[in-house]
XYZ file of C-alpha atoms in Angstrom:
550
model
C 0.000 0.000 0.000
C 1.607 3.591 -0.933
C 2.862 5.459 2.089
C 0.236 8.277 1.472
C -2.469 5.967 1.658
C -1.056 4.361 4.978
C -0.983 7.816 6.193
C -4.557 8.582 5.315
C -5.756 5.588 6.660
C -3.804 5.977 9.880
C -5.345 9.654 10.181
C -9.138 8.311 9.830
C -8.407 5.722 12.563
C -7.341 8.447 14.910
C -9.706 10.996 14.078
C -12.476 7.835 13.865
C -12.112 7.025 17.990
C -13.534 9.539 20.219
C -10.679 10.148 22.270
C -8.305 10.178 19.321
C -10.562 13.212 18.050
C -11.089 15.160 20.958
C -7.021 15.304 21.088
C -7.041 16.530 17.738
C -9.471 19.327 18.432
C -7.382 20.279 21.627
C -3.866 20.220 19.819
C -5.552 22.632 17.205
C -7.173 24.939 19.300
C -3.887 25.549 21.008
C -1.802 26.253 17.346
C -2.698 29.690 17.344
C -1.121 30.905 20.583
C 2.046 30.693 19.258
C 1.478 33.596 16.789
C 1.622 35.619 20.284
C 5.152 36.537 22.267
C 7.220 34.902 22.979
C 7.060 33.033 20.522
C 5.472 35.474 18.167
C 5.163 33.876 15.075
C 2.842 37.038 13.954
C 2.258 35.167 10.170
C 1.210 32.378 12.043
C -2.364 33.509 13.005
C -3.879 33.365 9.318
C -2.913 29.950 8.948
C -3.058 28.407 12.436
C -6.818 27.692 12.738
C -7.227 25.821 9.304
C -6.865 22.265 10.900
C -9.641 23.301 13.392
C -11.917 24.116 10.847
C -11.144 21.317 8.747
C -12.058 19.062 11.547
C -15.271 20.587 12.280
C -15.832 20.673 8.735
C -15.231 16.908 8.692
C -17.714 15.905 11.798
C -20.533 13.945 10.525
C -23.233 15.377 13.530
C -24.148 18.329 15.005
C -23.075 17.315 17.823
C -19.633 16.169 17.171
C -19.152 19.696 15.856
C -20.263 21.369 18.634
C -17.960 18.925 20.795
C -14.860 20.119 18.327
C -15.766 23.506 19.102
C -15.750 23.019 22.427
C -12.416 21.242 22.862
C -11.098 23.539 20.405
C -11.765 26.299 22.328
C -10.676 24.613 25.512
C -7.525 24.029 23.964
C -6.818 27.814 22.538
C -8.158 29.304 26.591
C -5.542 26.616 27.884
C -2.506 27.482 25.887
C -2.792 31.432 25.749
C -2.983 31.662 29.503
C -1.008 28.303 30.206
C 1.486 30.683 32.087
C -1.143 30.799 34.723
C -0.735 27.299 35.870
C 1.636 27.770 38.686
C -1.226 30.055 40.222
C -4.297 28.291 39.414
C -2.662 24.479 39.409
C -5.537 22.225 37.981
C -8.085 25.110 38.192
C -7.338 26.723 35.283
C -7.751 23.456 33.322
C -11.676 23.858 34.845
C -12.172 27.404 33.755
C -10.375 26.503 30.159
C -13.089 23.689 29.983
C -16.073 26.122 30.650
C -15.044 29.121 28.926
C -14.375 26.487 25.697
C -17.746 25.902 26.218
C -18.179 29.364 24.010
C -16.899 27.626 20.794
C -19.544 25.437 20.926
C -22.486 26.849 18.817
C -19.474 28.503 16.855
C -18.667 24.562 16.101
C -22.256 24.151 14.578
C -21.957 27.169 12.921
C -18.510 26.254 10.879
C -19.596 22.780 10.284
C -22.854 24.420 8.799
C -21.363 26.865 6.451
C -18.313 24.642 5.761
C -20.066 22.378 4.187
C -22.938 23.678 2.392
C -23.137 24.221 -1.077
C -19.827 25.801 -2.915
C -21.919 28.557 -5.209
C -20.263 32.298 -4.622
C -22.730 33.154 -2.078
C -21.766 30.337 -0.312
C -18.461 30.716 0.036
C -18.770 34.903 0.955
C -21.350 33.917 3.551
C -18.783 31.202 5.284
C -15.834 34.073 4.678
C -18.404 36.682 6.569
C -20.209 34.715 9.256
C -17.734 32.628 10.469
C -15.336 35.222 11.711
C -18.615 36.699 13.258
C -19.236 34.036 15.442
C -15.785 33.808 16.436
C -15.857 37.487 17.367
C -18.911 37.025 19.536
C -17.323 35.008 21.703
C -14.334 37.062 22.123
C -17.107 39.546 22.979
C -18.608 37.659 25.377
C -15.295 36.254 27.041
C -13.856 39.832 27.479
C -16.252 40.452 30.560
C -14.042 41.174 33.013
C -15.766 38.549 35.433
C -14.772 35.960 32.239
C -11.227 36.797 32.789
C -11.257 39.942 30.499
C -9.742 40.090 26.602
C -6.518 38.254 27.107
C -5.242 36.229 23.662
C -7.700 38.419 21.735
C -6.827 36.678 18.161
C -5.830 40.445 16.508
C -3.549 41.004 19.522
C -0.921 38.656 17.839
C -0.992 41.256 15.427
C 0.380 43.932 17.739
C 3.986 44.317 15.239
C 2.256 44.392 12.007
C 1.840 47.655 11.196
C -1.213 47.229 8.466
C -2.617 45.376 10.898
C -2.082 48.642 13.336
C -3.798 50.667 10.791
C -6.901 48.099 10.624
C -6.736 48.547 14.442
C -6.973 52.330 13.990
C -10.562 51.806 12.097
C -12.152 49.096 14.102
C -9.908 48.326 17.017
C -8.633 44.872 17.679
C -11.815 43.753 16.702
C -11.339 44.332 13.090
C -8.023 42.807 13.364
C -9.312 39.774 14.468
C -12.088 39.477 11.712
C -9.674 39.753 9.241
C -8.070 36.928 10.917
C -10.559 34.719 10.969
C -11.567 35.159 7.730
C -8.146 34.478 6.198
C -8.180 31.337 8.013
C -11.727 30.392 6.648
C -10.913 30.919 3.080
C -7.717 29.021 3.151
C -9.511 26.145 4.579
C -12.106 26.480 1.725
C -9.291 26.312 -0.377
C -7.471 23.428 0.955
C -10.977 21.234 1.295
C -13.227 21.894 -1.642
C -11.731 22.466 -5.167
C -15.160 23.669 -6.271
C -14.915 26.618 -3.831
C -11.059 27.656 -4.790
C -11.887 30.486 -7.282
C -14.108 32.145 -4.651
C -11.737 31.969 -1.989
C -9.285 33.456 -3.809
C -11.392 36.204 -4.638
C -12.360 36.896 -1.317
C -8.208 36.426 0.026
C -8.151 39.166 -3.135
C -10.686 41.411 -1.221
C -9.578 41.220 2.179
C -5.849 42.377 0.688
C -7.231 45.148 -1.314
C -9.756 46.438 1.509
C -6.077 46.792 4.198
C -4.162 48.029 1.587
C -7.079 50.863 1.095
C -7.318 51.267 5.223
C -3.115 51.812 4.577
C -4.054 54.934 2.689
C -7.112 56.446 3.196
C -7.442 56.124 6.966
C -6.504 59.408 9.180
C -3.203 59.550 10.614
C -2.683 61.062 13.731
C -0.474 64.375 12.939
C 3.162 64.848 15.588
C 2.610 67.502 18.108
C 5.678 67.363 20.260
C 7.447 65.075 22.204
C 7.407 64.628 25.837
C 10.692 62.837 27.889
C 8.871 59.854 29.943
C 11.106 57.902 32.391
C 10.525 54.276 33.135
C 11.519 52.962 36.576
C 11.733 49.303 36.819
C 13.253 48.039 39.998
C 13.757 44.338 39.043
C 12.959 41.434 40.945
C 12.882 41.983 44.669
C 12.186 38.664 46.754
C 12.375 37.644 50.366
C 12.164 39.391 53.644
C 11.221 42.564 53.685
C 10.881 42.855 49.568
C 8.295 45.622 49.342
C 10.379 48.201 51.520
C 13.502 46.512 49.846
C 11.813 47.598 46.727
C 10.803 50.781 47.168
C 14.192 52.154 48.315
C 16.053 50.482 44.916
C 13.200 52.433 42.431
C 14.695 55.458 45.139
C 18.159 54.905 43.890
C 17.116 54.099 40.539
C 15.204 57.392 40.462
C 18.223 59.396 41.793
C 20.027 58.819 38.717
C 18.042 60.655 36.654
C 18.658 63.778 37.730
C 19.587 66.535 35.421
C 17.901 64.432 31.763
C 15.202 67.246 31.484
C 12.126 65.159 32.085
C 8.834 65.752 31.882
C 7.319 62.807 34.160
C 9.041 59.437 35.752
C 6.839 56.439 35.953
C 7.330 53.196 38.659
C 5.204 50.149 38.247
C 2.316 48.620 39.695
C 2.479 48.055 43.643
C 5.932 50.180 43.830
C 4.891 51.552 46.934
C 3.485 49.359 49.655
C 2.006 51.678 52.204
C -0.666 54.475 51.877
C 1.553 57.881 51.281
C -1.446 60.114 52.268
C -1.085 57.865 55.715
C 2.464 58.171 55.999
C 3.433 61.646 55.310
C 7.519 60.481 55.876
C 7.266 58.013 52.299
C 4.946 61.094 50.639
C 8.161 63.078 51.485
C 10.527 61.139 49.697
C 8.863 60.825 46.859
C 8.815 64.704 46.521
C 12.185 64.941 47.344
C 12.673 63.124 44.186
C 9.966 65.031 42.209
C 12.792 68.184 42.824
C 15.607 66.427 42.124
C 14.745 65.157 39.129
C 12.442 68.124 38.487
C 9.316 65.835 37.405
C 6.103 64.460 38.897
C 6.302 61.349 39.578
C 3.517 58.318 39.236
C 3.774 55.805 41.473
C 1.243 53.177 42.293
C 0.110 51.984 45.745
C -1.290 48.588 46.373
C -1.981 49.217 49.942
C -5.486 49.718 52.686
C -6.462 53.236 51.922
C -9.766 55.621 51.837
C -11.464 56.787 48.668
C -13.005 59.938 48.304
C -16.290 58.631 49.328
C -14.850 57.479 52.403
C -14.397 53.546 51.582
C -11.536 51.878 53.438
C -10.241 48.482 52.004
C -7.053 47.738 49.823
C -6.997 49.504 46.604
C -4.941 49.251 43.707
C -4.210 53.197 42.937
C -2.242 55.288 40.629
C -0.748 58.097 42.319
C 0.896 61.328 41.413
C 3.755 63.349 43.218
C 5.258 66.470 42.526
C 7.526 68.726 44.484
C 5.467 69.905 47.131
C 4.007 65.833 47.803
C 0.819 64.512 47.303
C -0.919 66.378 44.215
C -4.716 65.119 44.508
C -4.705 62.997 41.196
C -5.377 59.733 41.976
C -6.886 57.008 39.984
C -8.323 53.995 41.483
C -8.202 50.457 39.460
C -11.687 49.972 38.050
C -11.474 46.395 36.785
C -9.806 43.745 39.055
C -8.385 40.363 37.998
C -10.925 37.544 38.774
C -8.821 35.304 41.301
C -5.671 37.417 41.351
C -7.173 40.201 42.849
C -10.675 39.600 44.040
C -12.470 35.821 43.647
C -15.585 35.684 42.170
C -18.372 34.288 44.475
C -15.703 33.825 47.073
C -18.953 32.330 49.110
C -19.030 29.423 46.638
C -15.373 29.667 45.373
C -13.535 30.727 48.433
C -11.925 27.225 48.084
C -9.683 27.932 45.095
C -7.106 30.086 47.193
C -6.209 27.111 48.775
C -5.407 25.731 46.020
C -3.207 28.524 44.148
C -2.429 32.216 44.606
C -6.014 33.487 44.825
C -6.228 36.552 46.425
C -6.982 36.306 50.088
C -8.988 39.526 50.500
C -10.722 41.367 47.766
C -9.112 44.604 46.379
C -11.574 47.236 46.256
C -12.919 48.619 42.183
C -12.522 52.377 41.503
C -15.251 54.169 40.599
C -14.770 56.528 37.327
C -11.249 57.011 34.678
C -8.932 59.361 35.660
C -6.916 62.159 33.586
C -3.806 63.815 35.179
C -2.825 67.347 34.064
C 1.437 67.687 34.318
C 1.826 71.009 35.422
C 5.412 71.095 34.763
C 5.014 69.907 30.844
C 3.072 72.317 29.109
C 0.087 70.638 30.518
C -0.119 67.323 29.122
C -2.715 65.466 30.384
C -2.180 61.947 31.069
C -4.233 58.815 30.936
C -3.575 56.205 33.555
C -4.142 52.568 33.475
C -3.264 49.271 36.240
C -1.731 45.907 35.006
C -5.141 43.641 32.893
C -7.034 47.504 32.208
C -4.779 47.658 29.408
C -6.110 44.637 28.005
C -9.697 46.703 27.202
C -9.835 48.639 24.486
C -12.839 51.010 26.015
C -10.944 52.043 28.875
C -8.356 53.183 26.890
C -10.921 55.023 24.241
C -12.599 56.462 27.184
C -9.599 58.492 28.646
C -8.488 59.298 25.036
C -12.275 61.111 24.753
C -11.547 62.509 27.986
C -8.893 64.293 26.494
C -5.538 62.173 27.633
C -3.090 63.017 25.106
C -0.285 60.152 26.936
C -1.771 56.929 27.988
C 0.365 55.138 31.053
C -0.383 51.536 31.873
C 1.417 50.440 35.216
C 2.300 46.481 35.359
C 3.578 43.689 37.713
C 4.254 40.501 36.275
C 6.564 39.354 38.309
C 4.643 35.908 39.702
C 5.101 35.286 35.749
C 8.921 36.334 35.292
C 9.611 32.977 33.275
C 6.527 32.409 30.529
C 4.788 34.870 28.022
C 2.645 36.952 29.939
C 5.069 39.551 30.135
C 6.010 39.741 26.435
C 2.119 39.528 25.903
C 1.327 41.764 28.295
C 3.528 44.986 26.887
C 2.366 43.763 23.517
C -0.604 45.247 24.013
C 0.317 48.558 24.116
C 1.118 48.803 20.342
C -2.491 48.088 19.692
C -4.188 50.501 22.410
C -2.176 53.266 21.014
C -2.655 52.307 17.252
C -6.117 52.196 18.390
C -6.400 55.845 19.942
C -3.758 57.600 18.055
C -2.076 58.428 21.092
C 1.494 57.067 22.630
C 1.232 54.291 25.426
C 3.774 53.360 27.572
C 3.951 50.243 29.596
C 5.839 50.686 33.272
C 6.095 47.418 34.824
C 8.299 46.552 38.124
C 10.082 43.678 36.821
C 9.555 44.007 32.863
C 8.995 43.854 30.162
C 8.376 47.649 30.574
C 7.592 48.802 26.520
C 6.938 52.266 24.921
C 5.103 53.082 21.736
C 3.988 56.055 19.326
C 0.487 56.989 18.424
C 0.884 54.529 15.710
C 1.576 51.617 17.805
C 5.136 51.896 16.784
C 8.188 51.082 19.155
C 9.747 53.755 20.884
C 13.262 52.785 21.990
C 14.528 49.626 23.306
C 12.254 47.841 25.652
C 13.529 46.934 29.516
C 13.966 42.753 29.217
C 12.728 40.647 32.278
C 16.214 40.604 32.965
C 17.004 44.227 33.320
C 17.076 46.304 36.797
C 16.996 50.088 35.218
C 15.878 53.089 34.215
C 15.161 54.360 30.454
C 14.342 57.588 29.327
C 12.219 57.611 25.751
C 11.721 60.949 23.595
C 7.787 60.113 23.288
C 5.963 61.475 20.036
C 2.553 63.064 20.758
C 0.023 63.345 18.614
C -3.621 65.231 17.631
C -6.297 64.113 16.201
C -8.935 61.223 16.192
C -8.798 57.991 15.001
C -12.133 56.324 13.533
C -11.905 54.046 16.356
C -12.120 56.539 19.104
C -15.116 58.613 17.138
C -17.116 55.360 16.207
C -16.563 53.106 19.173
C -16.105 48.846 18.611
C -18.568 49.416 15.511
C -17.311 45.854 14.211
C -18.825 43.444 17.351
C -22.437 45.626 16.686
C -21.787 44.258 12.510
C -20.846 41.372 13.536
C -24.120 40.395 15.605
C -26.058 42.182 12.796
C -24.887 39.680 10.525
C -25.580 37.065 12.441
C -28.373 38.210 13.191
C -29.239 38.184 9.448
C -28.101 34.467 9.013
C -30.159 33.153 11.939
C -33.549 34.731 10.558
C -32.480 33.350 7.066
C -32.213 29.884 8.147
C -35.421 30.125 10.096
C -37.010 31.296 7.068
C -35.821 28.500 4.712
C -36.605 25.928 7.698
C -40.062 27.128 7.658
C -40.699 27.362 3.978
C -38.864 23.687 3.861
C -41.572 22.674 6.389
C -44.721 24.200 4.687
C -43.919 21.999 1.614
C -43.302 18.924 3.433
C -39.968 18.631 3.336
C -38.127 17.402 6.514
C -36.639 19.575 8.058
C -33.243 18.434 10.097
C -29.480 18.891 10.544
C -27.526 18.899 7.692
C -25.531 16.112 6.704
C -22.732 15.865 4.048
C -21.915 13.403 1.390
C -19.016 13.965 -0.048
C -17.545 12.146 -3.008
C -14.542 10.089 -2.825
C -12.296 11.921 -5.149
C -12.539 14.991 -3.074
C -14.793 16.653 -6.289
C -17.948 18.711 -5.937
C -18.825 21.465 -3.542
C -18.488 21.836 -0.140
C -20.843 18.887 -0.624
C -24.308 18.074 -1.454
C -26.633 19.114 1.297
C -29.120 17.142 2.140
C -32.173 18.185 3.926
C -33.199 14.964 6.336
C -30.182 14.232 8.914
C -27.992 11.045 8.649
C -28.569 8.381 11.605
C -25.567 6.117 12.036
C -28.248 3.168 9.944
C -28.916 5.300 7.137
C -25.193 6.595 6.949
C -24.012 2.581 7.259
C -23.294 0.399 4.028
C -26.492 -1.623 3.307
């Protein structure tokens, strides 16, 4: 027998037993995480979910596809926050397993279009409403209490800087539809020979309609540049680590003195204690606000009051200048589910015995914040704390508040050793492609990560390795993007068209039913040379009897 054949038939075996399946589904649900840092194999993403669709495409049920989905989608949660593991231990395996649970319908939805008939308004509906139903569940998943819109499937686009421009129109959002919909007409093209010319037509499209976002869309026009310094204290452990800490960004700090600055920036939880309790650590931060003749934002992950008189440990940005304590202070708003607050601790209280879940909630913020810099020609100032940056509204909300510098402060230190901290700067470059406004990315133990208003680099990044300081020239800009003026437009199309697609299939059922046709799930039969369309639909569903040689 010819090795190809021996290699086909081994395939069908695997993909033939249940368990031999659901691996497959898992293994290629996880192949597009690697189109994110560190491995960032940006190209990666417009090919990596063919073999998922294929699959799908190739389940002979309803509910086999739905089952792919699932384990699909268990398998992509799983290895784009696998760095979470040492916190969560077998945990994160169960909330992989019910978030997958998304990719579900999406499963009946591919296996659907995937293999319905192969005419050109087949093919543009599977290249349309496919990456639609995979952007409602990034939709839905991005609730904060979901874990928020980590391993959004654009976000591996964060260095591609047509991709940056999409971003600029539609947000990641867009970025990700264009994704998907590569990855839909390639597997078209791989699976149905009748359906090649109209894939390539619509691969065509999707080129033509970036390179016309390359050109036409608004860029935002150079205003200035403001000197930004980035404090990152490296990694502090052991006894006494948060005081230890503190007095290291001091020194750090200290040696910028005399670079002409405009503000200095220290990480998330670089100051332990309350400062408006403890007027001696207020005090030194001033002292370096006049040395280095800057404000200076630190944050404080400490038990403080709010304005409205709440007293519990808040996660706060904080800004100093040379006479202390300046009033602007911004509260975190959205707190990580387990790392900083557990969800139904009644019910789940359990799970910080089993990881790092936090023992005590952090208290939420209650608005966005914008900082005026008196000392540089007024720039206001945007601030952000550690996952926020992961949501594109917060950042459009302080951009419409008129922040002309957005400032995201980080700790990933429990994660030195995986991706999360390559992913987590990444994200930068998109929120200020996004806005049209310059981002930068402070973190305590790296990576710490500038960029320009068009999600460009600024300067050389600060490694996981580095304890430092770096000053960046930051470009500012004016203007608005079409993002920020129209909002995350593409998630309200998307449900529109699906929308559309769900009341045409009820329509068809019914009409189907009022001339006595049976009316079922469709089933495939597809001919053995690999010919015909996506294959000929037929309108009763397969059992395993009628499927079965006679």
């Amino acid at each position: 027998m010819p090795s190809g054949a021996v290699g086909r038939e081994r395939s069908e075996r695997i993909l033939g037993s249940a368990l031999g399946r659901g691996g497959a589904a898992l293994l290629a649900g996880a192949l597009p995480a690697l189109a994110f840092p560190a491995p960032g194999l940006w190209w990666f993403a417009y090919v990596a979910l063919v073999p998922l669709l294929m699959l799908i495409r190739s389940a002979g049920t309803g509910r086999r596809a739905a089952v792919d989905g699932w384990l699909g989608g268990t398998g992509y949660m799983l290895a784009v926050h696998h760095w979470l593991m040492p916190s969560l231990h077998v945990f994160i395996v169960v909330l992989a397993a019910l978030l997958g649970l998304l990719w579900a319908p999406w499963g009946l939805l591919v296996n659907r279009l995937l293999r319905g008939h192969a005419s050109g308004s087949g093919v543009v509906a599977a290249v349309v409403v496919v990456p639609c139903g995979w952007l409602m569940i990034e939709t839905v998943r991005s609730w904060e209490g979901l874990g928020g819109p980590w391993g959004l499937l654009g976000a591996s686009q964060w260095q591609v800087p047509p991709a940056l421009r999409l971003a600029s129109v539609g947000g990641v959002w867009l970025v990700s539809l264009l994704v998907v919909a590569v990855n839909t007409a390639l597997a078209l093209l791989l699976t149905v020979p009748a359906a090649r010319v109209g894939a390539v037509v619509t691969l065509v499209a999707a080129a033509v309609a970036v390179g016309s976002v390359w050109v036409w869309a608004p860029r935002p026009e150079q205003t200035g540049t403001a000197r930004i310094a980035v404090v990152q204290p490296g990694v502090v452990e052991g006894p006494g680590s948060v005081q230890r800490r503190f007095a290291r960004s001091e020194e750090l700090t200290r040696s910028l003195a005399g670079q002409d600055l405009d503000l200095v920036v220290w990480g998330e939880s670089s100051v332990g204690v309350d400062p408006a309790r403890r007027p001696d650590v207020a005090a030194r931060i001033a002292a370096l606000s006049r040395l280095v003749g800057a404000d200076v934002l630190v944050n404080v992950d400490a038990r403080q009051t709010d304005a409205s008189g709440r007293t519990g440990i808040f996660k706060s940005a904080v800004l100093v200048g040379p006479q202390g304590l300046t009033g602007d202070r911004y509260d975190k708003m959205r707190l990580v589910p387990f790392g900083e607050y557990v969800p139904a601790r009644s019910a789940l209280g359990w799970a910080t015995s089993m990881g790092k879940a936090a023992g005590e909630d952090r208290l939420r913020g209650t608005g966005p914040v914008t900082m005026t810099l008196p000392g540089a020609h007024g720039l206001r100032i945007g601030p952000l704390v550690c996952f926020e940056s992961a949501f594109p509204d917060m950042s459009r909300r302080l951009t419409r508040d008129g922040a002309r510098l957005l400032i995201a402060q980080s700790s990933t230190s429990s994660f030195q050793h995986g991706w999360a901290p390559g992913q987590h700067a990444s994200l930068g470059a998109l929120r200020a492609a996004e806005n049209g406004r310059p981002m930068v990315h402070a973190t305590l133990t790296g990576v710490s990560a500038v960029y320009g208003p068009q999600g460009q680099p600024v300067g050389a990044p600060l490694g996981t390795d580095t304890s430092g300081t770096a000053v960046y020239g930051v470009p500012l800009a004016r203007g608005t993007t079409l993002y920020v003026r129209l909002g995350d437009w593409p998630l309200y199309g998307a449900l529109g068209v699906l929308a559309a697609f769900c009341a045409f299939e009820g329509v068809r059922s019914a009409r189907r039913r009022d001339r006595g046709e049976p009316v079922g799930a469709v089933a495939t039969v597809v001919p053995a040379d690999g010919s015909g369309a996506l294959g000929s639909a037929r309108s009763t569903e397969e059992t395993p009897a009628e499927s079965a040689p006679q």
